[in-house]
Amino acid sequence: MPDPDLVIRTSGEQRLSNFLLWQSAYSEFLFLKEMWPDFNKKTSIERLENIKQRSKIRRSMTKYHRTEGIVLEHTN
């Protein structure tokens, strides 16, 4: 099974409680105030769209790895 791209934690807690600690090292984290029973399809789609936009922005900002102005590697 691949490592998760997104870890969602409900209940307002901002910790992982050692859940998938190593596997989620490079994952996006989403900490929500609502409890799990209140987490529905509508809110989940809204949140996923928000994360999708953030990921696009982050990828566009980290397109090249640079050291002293020299392009070392293209990460496309």
mmCIF file of C-alpha atoms in Angstrom:
data_model
loop_
_atom_site.group_PDB
_atom_site.id
_atom_site.type_symbol
_atom_site.label_atom_id
_atom_site.label_comp_id
_atom_site.label_asym_id
_atom_site.label_seq_id
_atom_site.Cartn_x
_atom_site.Cartn_y
_atom_site.Cartn_z
ATOM 1 C CA MET A 1 0.000 0.000 0.000
ATOM 2 C CA PRO A 2 1.437 3.452 -0.900
ATOM 3 C CA ASP A 3 2.006 6.197 1.651
ATOM 4 C CA PRO A 4 -0.963 8.554 2.089
ATOM 5 C CA ASP A 5 -1.058 11.867 0.239
ATOM 6 C CA LEU A 6 -3.523 13.291 2.746
ATOM 7 C CA VAL A 7 -4.174 12.649 6.440
ATOM 8 C CA ILE A 8 -7.414 14.049 7.856
ATOM 9 C CA ARG A 9 -7.791 14.378 11.618
ATOM 10 C CA THR A 10 -11.200 15.342 12.979
ATOM 11 C CA SER A 11 -12.189 16.510 16.497
ATOM 12 C CA GLY A 12 -10.017 19.624 16.589
ATOM 13 C CA GLU A 13 -6.913 17.801 17.797
ATOM 14 C CA GLN A 14 -3.724 18.845 16.009
ATOM 15 C CA ARG A 15 -1.664 15.734 16.563
ATOM 16 C CA LEU A 16 -1.270 12.349 14.910
ATOM 17 C CA SER A 17 -1.208 10.185 18.041
ATOM 18 C CA ASN A 18 1.512 8.143 16.286
ATOM 19 C CA PHE A 19 -0.975 7.062 13.598
ATOM 20 C CA LEU A 20 0.980 6.251 10.420
ATOM 21 C CA LEU A 21 3.843 8.276 11.818
ATOM 22 C CA TRP A 22 6.543 7.242 9.324
ATOM 23 C CA GLN A 23 4.224 6.691 6.371
ATOM 24 C CA SER A 24 2.783 10.205 6.583
ATOM 25 C CA ALA A 25 6.117 12.043 6.657
ATOM 26 C CA TYR A 26 5.479 13.801 3.320
ATOM 27 C CA SER A 27 1.680 13.897 3.476
ATOM 28 C CA GLU A 28 -0.631 16.883 3.559
ATOM 29 C CA PHE A 29 -2.373 17.239 6.918
ATOM 30 C CA LEU A 30 -5.865 18.523 7.447
ATOM 31 C CA PHE A 31 -7.011 19.130 11.023
ATOM 32 C CA LEU A 32 -10.740 19.738 11.337
ATOM 33 C CA LYS A 33 -12.784 20.986 14.270
ATOM 34 C CA GLU A 34 -15.853 18.936 13.397
ATOM 35 C CA MET A 35 -16.286 15.458 14.791
ATOM 36 C CA TRP A 36 -16.187 12.401 12.535
ATOM 37 C CA PRO A 37 -20.012 11.897 12.457
ATOM 38 C CA ASP A 38 -20.394 15.503 11.209
ATOM 39 C CA PHE A 39 -17.843 15.053 8.420
ATOM 40 C CA ASN A 40 -19.938 14.664 5.277
ATOM 41 C CA LYS A 41 -19.493 14.484 1.517
ATOM 42 C CA LYS A 42 -20.106 18.203 0.919
ATOM 43 C CA THR A 43 -17.517 19.422 3.424
ATOM 44 C CA SER A 44 -15.007 16.785 2.368
ATOM 45 C CA ILE A 45 -15.223 17.856 -1.297
ATOM 46 C CA GLU A 46 -14.774 21.522 -0.315
ATOM 47 C CA ARG A 47 -11.720 20.693 1.773
ATOM 48 C CA LEU A 48 -10.211 18.496 -0.927
ATOM 49 C CA GLU A 49 -10.595 21.281 -3.493
ATOM 50 C CA ASN A 50 -8.786 23.639 -1.105
ATOM 51 C CA ILE A 51 -5.924 21.181 -0.682
ATOM 52 C CA LYS A 52 -5.784 20.632 -4.435
ATOM 53 C CA GLN A 53 -5.277 24.382 -4.958
ATOM 54 C CA ARG A 54 -2.576 24.541 -2.265
ATOM 55 C CA SER A 55 -0.763 21.594 -3.836
ATOM 56 C CA LYS A 56 -0.777 23.268 -7.254
ATOM 57 C CA ILE A 57 0.709 26.423 -5.756
ATOM 58 C CA ARG A 58 3.376 24.494 -3.863
ATOM 59 C CA ARG A 59 4.342 22.461 -6.946
ATOM 60 C CA SER A 60 4.676 25.612 -9.033
ATOM 61 C CA MET A 61 6.925 27.178 -6.391
ATOM 62 C CA THR A 62 9.211 24.134 -6.147
ATOM 63 C CA LYS A 63 9.644 23.359 -9.821
ATOM 64 C CA TYR A 64 13.418 23.691 -9.699
ATOM 65 C CA HIS A 65 15.974 22.929 -7.008
ATOM 66 C CA ARG A 66 18.529 25.747 -6.979
ATOM 67 C CA THR A 67 21.908 26.233 -5.378
ATOM 68 C CA GLU A 68 23.671 29.567 -5.765
ATOM 69 C CA GLY A 69 21.558 30.411 -8.809
ATOM 70 C CA ILE A 70 22.454 27.238 -10.710
ATOM 71 C CA VAL A 71 19.679 24.835 -11.660
ATOM 72 C CA LEU A 72 20.709 21.423 -10.373
ATOM 73 C CA GLU A 73 17.706 19.321 -11.202
ATOM 74 C CA HIS A 74 14.315 19.738 -12.808
ATOM 75 C CA THR A 75 11.661 18.018 -10.686
ATOM 76 C CA ASN A 76 8.733 17.726 -13.060
#
